[in-house]
Short mmCIF file of C-alpha atoms and ligand atoms in Angstrom, two decimals:
data_model
loop_
_atom_site.label_atom_id
_atom_site.label_comp_id
_atom_site.label_asym_id
_atom_site.label_seq_id
_atom_site.Cartn_x
_atom_site.Cartn_y
_atom_site.Cartn_z
CA MET A 1 116.06 136.65 -65.34
CA ALA A 2 119.14 136.55 -67.12
CA ARG A 3 120.41 133.48 -64.94
CA ASN A 4 116.69 131.41 -65.04
CA ARG A 5 117.17 131.71 -68.92
CA LYS A 6 120.97 130.64 -68.49
CA SER A 7 119.76 126.85 -66.29
CA LEU A 8 117.31 126.05 -68.24
CA LYS A 9 119.11 125.89 -71.39
CA ASN A 10 121.83 124.08 -69.67
CA ARG A 11 118.84 121.21 -68.41
CA LEU A 12 117.86 121.00 -71.72
CA LYS A 13 121.49 120.40 -72.81
CA THR A 14 121.64 117.46 -70.25
CA LEU A 15 118.63 115.74 -71.61
CA GLN A 16 119.07 115.81 -74.72
CA ASN A 17 122.59 114.15 -73.80
CA PRO A 18 122.29 110.47 -73.16
CA GLU A 19 125.77 109.88 -71.64
CA GLU A 20 125.33 113.06 -68.97
CA MET A 21 121.59 112.02 -68.06
CA ASN A 22 122.72 108.26 -67.03
CA LYS A 23 125.55 109.56 -65.46
CA ARG A 24 122.68 111.99 -63.01
CA MET A 25 120.78 108.41 -63.13
CA ASP A 26 124.00 107.00 -61.35
CA LYS A 27 124.51 109.83 -58.77
CA MET A 28 121.01 109.52 -57.01
CA LYS A 29 121.62 106.28 -56.73
CA GLU A 30 124.04 106.91 -54.30
CA ASN A 31 122.62 109.63 -52.85
CA LYS A 32 120.19 107.50 -51.86
CA GLN A 33 121.97 104.52 -50.36
CA ILE A 34 123.52 107.14 -48.73
CA LYS A 35 120.31 108.62 -46.89
CA LEU A 36 118.98 104.72 -45.78
CA PHE A 37 122.30 104.33 -44.34
CA LEU A 38 122.63 107.45 -42.26
CA VAL A 39 118.33 106.57 -41.86
CA LEU A 40 118.97 103.53 -39.84
CA LEU A 41 122.61 104.72 -38.95
CA LEU A 42 122.27 106.91 -36.86
CA PRO A 43 118.90 105.57 -34.24
CA THR A 44 121.08 102.59 -33.73
CA ILE A 45 124.08 104.85 -33.14
CA PHE A 46 121.66 106.52 -30.50
CA LEU A 47 120.56 103.61 -28.66
CA VAL A 48 123.90 102.45 -27.70
CA VAL A 49 124.91 105.18 -26.80
CA GLY A 50 122.13 105.68 -24.57
CA LEU A 51 122.32 102.24 -23.05
CA MET A 52 125.99 103.92 -22.19
CA ILE A 53 124.34 106.76 -20.36
CA PHE A 54 122.02 105.30 -18.77
CA PRO A 55 122.07 101.71 -18.28
CA PRO A 56 119.10 100.41 -17.14
CA TRP A 57 120.79 98.16 -14.32
CA GLY A 58 121.92 101.54 -12.58
CA LYS A 59 118.09 102.71 -12.28
CA MET A 60 117.33 99.23 -10.54
CA GLU A 61 120.18 99.95 -8.43
CA ILE A 62 118.47 103.01 -7.42
CA ALA A 63 115.17 102.09 -7.89
CA SER A 64 116.26 99.00 -5.47
CA LYS A 65 118.32 102.35 -3.26
CA VAL A 66 115.65 104.45 -3.16
CA ASP A 67 112.82 101.29 -2.06
CA THR A 68 115.32 100.92 0.94
CA MET A 69 114.77 104.30 1.53
CA VAL A 70 111.50 104.73 1.64
CA GLU A 71 111.48 101.45 3.88
CA THR A 72 113.66 102.85 5.90
CA VAL A 73 112.08 106.62 6.10
CA GLU A 74 108.70 104.11 6.57
CA GLY A 75 110.76 102.27 9.86
CA ALA A 76 112.02 106.29 11.09
CA ASP A 77 107.76 107.35 10.70
CA LYS A 78 106.67 104.16 12.48
CA GLU A 79 109.37 104.37 15.05
CA ALA A 80 108.74 108.49 15.32
CA VAL A 81 104.99 107.21 15.82
CA ASN A 82 105.66 104.83 18.71
CA LEU A 83 107.56 107.42 20.51
CA LYS A 84 105.26 110.14 19.65
CA GLU A 85 102.64 107.34 21.37
CA GLU A 86 105.34 107.15 24.11
CA LYS A 87 105.55 110.50 24.68
CA GLU A 88 101.56 111.57 24.05
CA GLU A 89 101.29 108.56 27.54
CA GLU A 90 103.59 110.13 29.27
CA LYS A 91 102.67 113.64 28.94
CA LYS A 92 98.94 111.98 29.84
CA LYS A 93 100.30 110.88 33.01
CA GLU A 94 101.94 113.53 33.82
CA ASP A 95 98.79 115.50 33.19
CA GLU A 96 96.55 113.46 34.81
CA LYS A 97 99.38 113.91 38.07
CA GLU A 98 99.25 117.67 37.86
CA HIS A 99 95.05 117.33 37.24
CA SER A 100 94.73 115.85 39.99
CA ARG A 101 97.50 117.95 41.71
CA GLU A 102 95.45 121.13 41.21
CA LYS A 103 92.70 119.18 42.04
CA ARG A 104 93.42 118.83 45.56
CA ASN A 105 94.52 122.00 45.87
CA LEU A 106 90.86 123.07 44.38
CA LYS A 107 89.50 121.52 46.51
CA TYR A 108 90.88 123.38 49.65
CA GLY A 109 90.22 126.91 47.93
CA GLU A 110 86.35 125.22 47.27
CA GLU A 111 85.90 123.93 50.70
CA VAL A 112 86.96 127.12 52.49
CA GLU A 113 84.35 128.61 50.40
CA LYS A 114 81.86 126.11 51.08
CA GLU A 115 81.45 126.17 54.78
CA LYS A 116 80.53 129.75 53.95
CA VAL A 117 83.53 131.10 56.43
CA ASN A 118 82.85 134.68 54.57
CA VAL A 119 78.84 135.16 54.79
CA ASP A 120 79.69 137.98 57.45
CA SER A 121 80.19 140.01 54.35
CA GLY A 122 79.41 139.84 50.75
CA LYS A 123 82.01 141.90 49.13
CA GLU A 124 83.77 140.81 46.27
CA LEU A 125 86.44 138.28 45.36
CA SER A 126 89.76 139.42 44.75
CA GLY A 127 91.68 137.81 41.42
CA SER A 128 94.76 136.14 42.83
CA LYS A 129 98.32 138.49 42.20
CA GLY A 130 101.51 138.48 39.31
CA GLU A 131 103.42 134.96 38.80
CA VAL A 132 105.28 132.37 39.78
CA GLU A 133 108.80 133.19 41.05
CA ASP A 134 111.28 136.41 41.53
CA LYS A 135 114.74 135.96 42.47
CA GLN A 136 115.48 133.30 43.73
CA ALA A 137 116.82 133.81 47.58
CA LEU A 138 117.46 130.11 49.17
CA PRO A 139 116.70 129.71 52.90
CA LYS A 140 119.72 129.51 54.97
CA ARG A 141 117.89 127.11 57.20
CA GLU A 142 114.68 126.16 58.89
CA VAL A 143 112.39 128.72 58.96
CA PRO A 144 109.06 127.68 60.27
CA GLY A 145 106.00 127.56 57.88
CA ASP A 146 107.01 127.33 54.44
CA GLY A 147 107.18 130.68 54.38
CA LYS A 148 110.62 131.26 52.30
CA PRO A 149 109.86 131.91 48.46
CA SER A 150 111.15 128.19 46.63
CA LYS A 151 113.06 126.40 44.03
CA PRO A 152 111.51 128.12 40.81
CA GLU A 153 109.99 125.12 39.28
CA LYS A 154 109.10 124.41 36.32
CA THR A 155 106.00 126.57 35.66
CA GLY A 156 103.17 126.97 33.14
CA ASN A 157 105.01 130.73 32.02
CA SER A 158 107.38 131.07 29.57
CA PRO A 159 110.67 132.47 30.75
CA ARG A 160 110.55 135.44 28.80
CA LYS A 161 106.90 136.09 30.07
CA LEU A 162 108.45 135.67 33.73
CA LYS A 163 111.49 138.17 32.90
CA GLU A 164 108.27 140.59 31.52
CA ASP A 165 106.67 139.74 34.77
CA GLU A 166 109.83 140.22 37.01
CA GLN A 167 110.47 143.91 35.53
CA MET A 168 107.21 144.77 35.66
CA PHE A 169 106.64 144.09 39.58
CA LYS A 170 107.38 146.91 41.53
CA PRO A 171 108.55 145.31 45.09
CA THR A 172 106.00 146.75 48.43
CA THR A 173 107.23 147.68 51.74
CA GLN A 174 106.33 146.45 55.13
CA LYS A 175 108.53 148.05 57.78
CA SER A 176 105.95 148.67 60.81
CA LEU A 177 102.56 147.70 62.50
CA ASN A 178 100.10 150.35 62.28
CA ILE A 179 97.60 149.15 65.24
CA GLY A 180 94.26 150.49 65.30
CA SER A 181 90.46 148.94 65.57
CA VAL A 182 88.45 147.68 62.67
CA ASN A 183 84.66 146.44 62.26
CA VAL A 184 83.59 142.68 62.82
CA ALA A 185 80.48 141.85 61.90
CA GLY A 186 79.07 144.99 62.77
CA ARG A 187 81.13 145.64 66.49
CA THR A 188 84.29 148.11 66.47
CA VAL A 189 87.22 145.53 67.72
CA LEU A 190 90.68 146.89 68.88
CA GLY A 191 93.72 145.76 68.99
CA VAL A 192 95.32 146.37 73.27
CA GLU A 193 99.12 145.89 73.39
CA LEU A 194 100.25 142.90 75.48
CA LYS A 195 102.21 144.46 77.94
CA PRO A 196 106.00 142.34 78.13
CA THR A 197 106.26 141.49 82.01
CA LYS A 198 110.03 141.17 81.09
CA SER A 199 112.19 144.15 80.36
CA HIS A 200 114.10 144.31 77.85
CA ASN A 201 114.99 146.74 74.70
CA SER A 202 113.32 144.44 71.96
CA SER A 203 111.23 146.12 68.86
CA VAL A 204 109.08 143.44 68.78
CA ARG A 205 105.98 144.50 70.00
CA VAL A 206 102.23 142.09 70.67
CA TYR A 207 99.10 142.73 70.38
CA LYS A 208 95.56 140.45 70.97
CA PHE A 209 92.25 141.81 68.97
CA ASP A 210 89.17 139.89 70.80
CA ASN A 211 86.85 138.42 68.34
CA PHE A 212 88.83 139.08 64.96
CA LEU A 213 87.17 135.92 63.83
CA THR A 214 83.55 135.05 64.13
CA ASP A 215 83.02 131.45 65.29
CA ARG A 216 81.17 130.89 62.13
CA GLU A 217 84.82 130.99 60.37
CA CYS A 218 86.40 130.18 63.16
CA ASN A 219 83.76 126.61 62.47
CA GLY A 220 84.58 127.03 58.56
CA LEU A 221 88.43 126.88 58.49
CA ILE A 222 88.28 124.12 60.86
CA GLN A 223 85.88 122.37 59.09
CA ALA A 224 88.07 122.66 55.37
CA HIS A 225 91.27 121.74 57.39
CA LYS A 226 90.06 118.64 59.24
CA ARG A 227 88.56 117.72 55.67
CA HIS A 228 91.81 118.56 53.59
CA ALA A 229 93.79 116.34 56.43
CA GLN A 230 91.49 113.51 56.10
CA GLU A 231 91.98 113.21 52.47
CA PHE A 232 95.39 113.92 52.63
CA SER A 233 96.11 110.85 54.98
CA MET A 234 94.92 108.62 53.18
CA VAL A 235 98.65 107.88 51.33
CA ASP A 236 101.79 108.11 54.09
CA PRO A 237 103.16 110.67 54.42
CA ILE A 238 107.29 110.65 53.92
CA PHE A 239 109.56 112.10 56.80
CA CYS A 240 112.03 114.52 56.80
CA PHE A 241 114.50 115.80 58.97
CA ASP A 242 116.23 118.84 59.66
CA HIS A 243 119.37 117.08 60.25
CA ILE A 244 120.44 112.92 61.48
CA SER A 245 120.72 113.55 64.90
CA THR A 246 116.89 114.83 65.33
CA LEU A 247 115.92 111.46 64.23
CA LYS A 248 118.48 110.18 66.77
CA LYS A 249 116.56 112.11 69.15
CA HIS A 250 113.14 111.39 68.47
CA LEU A 251 113.99 107.09 67.81
CA ARG A 252 115.58 107.75 71.68
CA ASP A 253 112.60 109.02 73.34
CA ALA A 254 110.22 106.61 71.76
CA GLN A 255 112.64 103.71 72.75
CA LYS A 256 112.72 103.04 69.27
CA LYS A 257 115.87 100.65 68.34
CA LEU A 258 115.98 101.63 64.03
CA LYS A 259 118.92 101.08 61.89
CA ILE A 260 118.94 103.70 59.86
CA ASN A 261 121.53 104.85 57.37
CA GLU A 262 122.27 106.64 54.41
CA SER A 263 120.09 104.86 51.69
CA ASP A 264 116.84 104.94 54.08
CA TYR A 265 117.73 108.67 52.77
CA ILE A 266 115.42 109.26 49.83
CA THR A 267 118.32 111.27 47.00
CA GLY A 268 119.14 114.48 47.86
CA THR A 269 117.06 114.46 50.47
CA TYR A 270 116.71 114.15 54.42
CA CYS A 271 113.39 112.56 53.80
CA LEU A 272 113.10 108.52 54.79
CA ASP A 273 112.00 106.73 52.10
CA THR A 274 107.87 105.06 52.23
CA LYS A 275 109.51 102.24 54.23
CA PHE A 276 111.42 104.07 56.75
CA SER A 277 108.36 106.70 56.76
CA ALA A 278 105.37 104.52 56.65
CA GLU A 279 107.58 102.65 60.20
CA MET A 280 107.51 106.60 61.93
CA LYS A 281 104.18 107.66 61.17
CA THR A 282 103.06 104.98 63.84
CA PHE A 283 105.37 106.35 67.01
CA LEU A 284 106.11 109.98 65.93
CA LYS A 285 102.99 113.19 66.84
CA TRP A 286 102.75 116.65 64.65
CA SER A 287 100.67 119.38 64.42
CA SER A 288 98.89 119.25 60.79
CA SER A 289 99.27 122.56 57.75
CA THR A 290 97.31 122.83 55.63
CA ALA A 291 97.13 125.61 52.79
CA PHE A 292 95.44 128.28 50.86
CA TYR A 293 96.40 131.46 48.50
CA PRO A 294 94.35 134.01 48.57
CA GLY A 295 91.91 134.62 45.52
CA GLU A 296 91.66 130.50 46.47
CA SER A 297 88.69 131.18 48.80
CA PRO A 298 86.63 134.61 49.29
CA PHE A 299 87.71 134.82 52.49
CA THR A 300 90.98 135.38 51.84
CA LYS A 301 89.99 139.20 50.69
CA ILE A 302 87.34 138.60 53.41
CA PHE A 303 90.57 138.24 56.08
CA GLU A 304 93.47 140.22 54.11
CA ASP A 305 91.19 143.60 53.93
CA ARG A 306 90.32 143.22 57.63
CA VAL A 307 93.71 142.94 58.85
CA LYS A 308 94.52 145.49 56.37
CA GLU A 309 92.02 147.89 58.85
CA ALA A 310 93.18 146.76 62.41
CA THR A 311 96.93 146.14 61.47
CA GLY A 312 97.91 147.90 58.82
CA LEU A 313 99.67 145.27 57.34
CA ASN A 314 99.43 145.86 53.17
CA PRO A 315 98.24 142.59 51.71
CA SER A 316 100.19 142.28 48.46
CA ASN A 317 102.75 142.14 51.58
CA GLY A 318 100.52 138.36 52.44
CA GLY A 319 101.61 135.20 51.65
CA LYS A 320 99.37 131.96 52.46
CA PHE A 321 96.92 131.25 54.85
CA GLN A 322 97.83 128.20 56.72
CA VAL A 323 95.25 126.32 59.01
CA THR A 324 97.54 124.18 61.43
CA SER A 325 96.15 121.99 64.22
CA TYR A 326 97.59 120.50 66.96
CA PRO A 327 96.37 116.96 69.50
CA GLN A 328 97.42 116.60 72.74
CA GLY A 329 101.02 116.55 73.87
CA VAL A 330 102.14 118.72 70.29
CA GLY A 331 103.63 121.54 70.60
CA TYR A 332 105.86 123.86 68.13
CA LYS A 333 109.74 124.59 68.39
CA THR A 334 110.54 127.81 70.21
CA HIS A 335 111.99 129.68 66.95
CA THR A 336 111.83 133.59 65.22
CA ASP A 337 109.69 133.70 61.99
CA CYS A 338 112.43 135.35 60.23
CA ILE A 339 115.48 134.41 59.53
CA LEU A 340 118.04 135.06 62.21
CA ASP A 341 121.05 137.00 60.73
CA GLY A 342 119.74 136.69 57.59
CA TYR A 343 120.55 138.94 54.54
CA ASP A 344 117.59 139.32 52.88
CA PHE A 345 114.26 141.63 53.39
CA ARG A 346 112.62 139.00 51.39
CA ASP A 347 111.87 137.53 54.95
CA ARG A 348 108.80 137.38 57.06
CA MET A 349 108.64 140.55 59.05
CA GLY A 350 104.90 140.54 60.61
CA THR A 351 102.81 137.52 62.16
CA ILE A 352 99.12 136.99 62.66
CA LEU A 353 97.78 133.96 64.00
CA VAL A 354 94.29 133.56 65.16
CA TYR A 355 93.26 130.92 67.78
CA LEU A 356 90.26 128.99 66.21
CA GLN A 357 89.18 127.48 69.54
CA ASP A 358 89.79 127.30 73.11
CA VAL A 359 91.84 124.83 74.71
CA ALA A 360 90.73 123.71 77.36
CA GLU A 361 94.72 123.33 79.28
CA GLY A 362 98.32 124.18 77.24
CA GLY A 363 98.82 125.42 73.84
CA GLU A 364 99.78 128.82 75.00
CA THR A 365 101.47 130.74 72.04
CA ILE A 366 104.75 132.23 74.82
CA PHE A 367 107.44 134.60 73.66
CA PRO A 368 109.63 133.40 76.66
CA GLU A 369 112.40 136.83 75.80
CA LEU A 370 109.49 139.27 76.52
CA GLY A 371 107.62 137.27 78.76
CA ILE A 372 104.07 136.88 76.75
CA LYS A 373 101.61 134.01 77.11
CA VAL A 374 98.75 133.76 75.48
CA LYS A 375 95.76 131.16 75.92
CA PRO A 376 94.32 130.17 72.89
CA THR A 377 90.76 131.79 72.42
CA LYS A 378 88.55 131.19 69.77
CA GLY A 379 88.44 134.10 67.52
CA MET A 380 90.80 135.71 69.39
CA ALA A 381 93.58 137.19 67.00
CA ILE A 382 97.45 138.03 68.06
CA VAL A 383 99.51 140.17 66.10
CA TRP A 384 103.09 141.13 66.00
CA ASN A 385 106.88 142.16 64.15
CA ASN A 386 109.97 139.81 64.01
CA MET A 387 111.65 142.69 62.18
CA ASP A 388 112.66 145.96 63.29
CA GLU A 389 112.06 149.09 60.97
CA ARG A 390 115.33 148.61 59.14
CA GLY A 391 114.00 145.30 57.64
CA ASN A 392 116.47 143.33 60.81
CA CYS A 393 115.51 140.10 62.22
CA ASP A 394 114.52 141.05 65.88
CA PRO A 395 116.25 138.01 67.62
CA LEU A 396 113.79 137.97 71.41
CA SER A 397 110.56 137.76 68.41
CA LEU A 398 111.22 133.81 70.02
CA HIS A 399 107.76 131.97 69.87
CA THR A 400 106.97 128.77 71.00
CA ALA A 401 103.74 126.62 70.95
CA ASN A 402 103.38 124.77 74.15
CA GLU A 403 102.64 121.79 74.02
CA VAL A 404 98.48 121.12 74.49
CA VAL A 405 97.21 119.19 77.56
CA ASP A 406 94.27 118.93 76.67
CA GLY A 407 92.03 119.58 74.01
CA HIS A 408 93.19 120.30 70.65
CA LYS A 409 94.53 123.47 69.14
CA TYR A 410 94.01 125.33 65.90
CA ILE A 411 94.94 128.07 64.35
CA LEU A 412 94.97 130.45 61.62
CA GLN A 413 98.38 131.53 60.27
CA ARG A 414 99.34 134.55 57.62
CA TRP A 415 102.95 135.58 57.35
CA TYR A 416 103.33 139.34 56.44
CA TYR A 417 106.63 139.71 54.49
CA TYR A 418 109.49 142.84 54.70
CA LYS A 419 109.58 143.12 50.82
CA SER A 420 107.16 141.54 48.83
CA PHE A 421 108.69 139.22 46.04
CA LEU A 422 107.24 138.09 42.77
CA SER A 423 105.71 134.67 44.04
CA LEU A 424 104.23 136.04 47.31
CA GLY A 425 100.99 134.76 47.46
CA GLN A 426 101.42 132.10 44.63
CA ARG A 427 100.68 128.53 45.07
CA PRO A 428 104.14 126.92 44.59
CA PRO A 429 105.17 124.59 42.49
CA GLU A 430 106.05 121.06 44.20
CA PRO A 431 109.03 119.73 43.27
CA ASP A 432 110.02 116.20 41.55
CA VAL A 433 111.85 115.37 44.42
CA PRO A 434 111.52 113.23 46.20
CA GLU A 435 109.25 110.46 43.66
CA ARG A 436 106.60 110.07 45.50
CA LEU A 437 102.98 108.56 44.86
CA PRO A 438 100.99 112.07 44.06
CA GLY A 439 98.97 113.35 46.90
CA THR A 440 101.32 112.60 49.64
CA ALA A 441 102.74 114.84 52.10
CA ARG A 442 105.83 115.87 53.83
CA VAL A 443 106.10 115.81 58.31
CA SER A 444 108.99 117.40 59.01
CA CYS A 445 110.92 117.27 61.63
CA ASP A 446 113.12 120.19 62.49
CA GLU A 447 115.04 120.43 65.30
CA TYR A 448 113.64 118.25 68.84
CA GLU A 449 111.53 119.95 71.42
CA HIS A 450 107.80 119.53 71.70
CA GLY A 451 107.58 116.23 69.27
CA SER A 452 108.49 119.47 66.92
CA CYS A 453 106.66 118.00 63.59
CA ARG A 454 104.34 119.45 62.06
CA TRP A 455 102.77 117.67 58.81
CA TYR A 456 102.69 120.11 55.78
CA ASP A 457 100.48 119.00 52.58
CA GLU A 458 102.85 121.09 50.16
CA TRP A 459 106.89 120.74 49.58
CA ASN A 460 109.49 123.26 49.81
CA TYR A 461 113.40 122.68 48.72
CA ASP A 462 114.12 123.28 52.27
CA HIS A 463 115.31 119.32 53.65
CA LEU A 464 117.05 119.22 49.26
CA ILE A 465 118.67 122.41 50.71
CA GLU A 466 119.80 121.47 54.29
CA TYR A 467 120.90 117.83 52.12
CA GLN A 468 122.96 118.93 49.89
CA LEU A 469 124.68 120.89 52.80
CA LYS A 470 125.28 118.54 55.73
CA LYS A 471 125.50 115.44 53.15
CA SER A 472 128.83 114.73 54.29
CA SER A 473 127.92 114.46 57.97
CA LEU A 474 125.18 112.22 56.94
CA SER A 475 127.64 108.58 57.83
O1 AKG B 501 101.13 127.71 67.48
C1 AKG B 501 101.37 128.61 67.93
O2 AKG B 501 101.40 129.65 68.98
C2 AKG B 501 102.18 129.14 67.54
C3 AKG B 501 102.82 128.82 66.29
C4 AKG B 501 103.45 129.48 65.23
O3 AKG B 501 104.74 130.30 65.87
C5 AKG B 501 104.11 128.43 63.65
O4 AKG B 501 103.59 127.98 63.16
O5 AKG B 501 105.10 129.42 63.33
FE1 FE2 B 502 106.34 131.27 64.67
#
């Protein structure tokens, strides 16, 4: 309070003194000028400093850079879109190819079904087994009938899934036959051993079952095979040889003078290119094999159950079902169904073969080492073991299909493996090599005997492997 009173007194003193008053007025004017100066100068300073830090020309440059980038990104986007479109187009083509393949394969299954080869039994259809491929054992040489596991290839399954399946898979072993009897369409059919006419110390035993398939089943299979083969014959097949010497023998026999060199083979194979293959088609003869797989027709279950009952052969050790036909003048080389000196138990322990129609003359199945000769008789099955109980391929299991002299021979074949594997009984994916039109069949001419070429509706890697092994001998 005392301080307020003192400052009031000072103010009164100033007002009463005019000199003091003028001094004060001048000071106030000075202060106003400084304020005005500051008000005008400061924004200018800020403006100048601002322009120095963020020059508008720099911004223009950045903006133009951003624009260019946008353009580039848009360009890249367009390129990506084009690429994507191209990829989609490619995928579409690939899918179409795959689809037509699947359609073909399925069609065969449908055909077998359509022909009602299953009418004698109304049993349930089993689902198709497991997976595509397991540990690969490459065949040492070509084995008739394409029975060995094929090379792992494109599949719809992830490697992880395959691995899981592989771990889950429990192989079954089929060491021997256990021949008995079976009921076929209300009749008991009995297995009978075919006695060898030659003495031998072989483990191989051959048995026959009359009327193992009904007439209706035989006819159905023939019809399905014929249709399938007919469909396949729309595209010229590619001719493959186990060796160039086999090709030369065929040419010599047909009295054909064709100059063929390395460039006429499809790269990576022993298969002749389209031009030469078309030429071969005009003079070679072959038997034809078409195949279907477990679950692709109700018949597969009926057949494997019947086989199990009659022979003890376990369905899970069975491979594909193959129908083969031989026209007049054609037979098949002397061979074993298993690999001699093989190193793998995943080999064909037993074979069942059913004759689907009579053959007027020739076409016998001959076991030269055992002295056994079987005349094709409609519905009759023969079954034998190729390996002994320890899993060795028995060389005395050699057999031949004698040339058909009069008539047309049709058979159904199925092989049972000593040790089963994951891809057994699965339709194998077709290899990409050699490049060919979809639906192109392969005629394999392996060894020169009885005109042993065989037209397969499926591909495997044997000829590619053979080629790799014998590449040097090509020239
Ligand atoms: O047709 C035959 O009699 C025998 C055929 C054969 O042994 C085979 O294809 O592996
Ligand atoms: Fe055979």
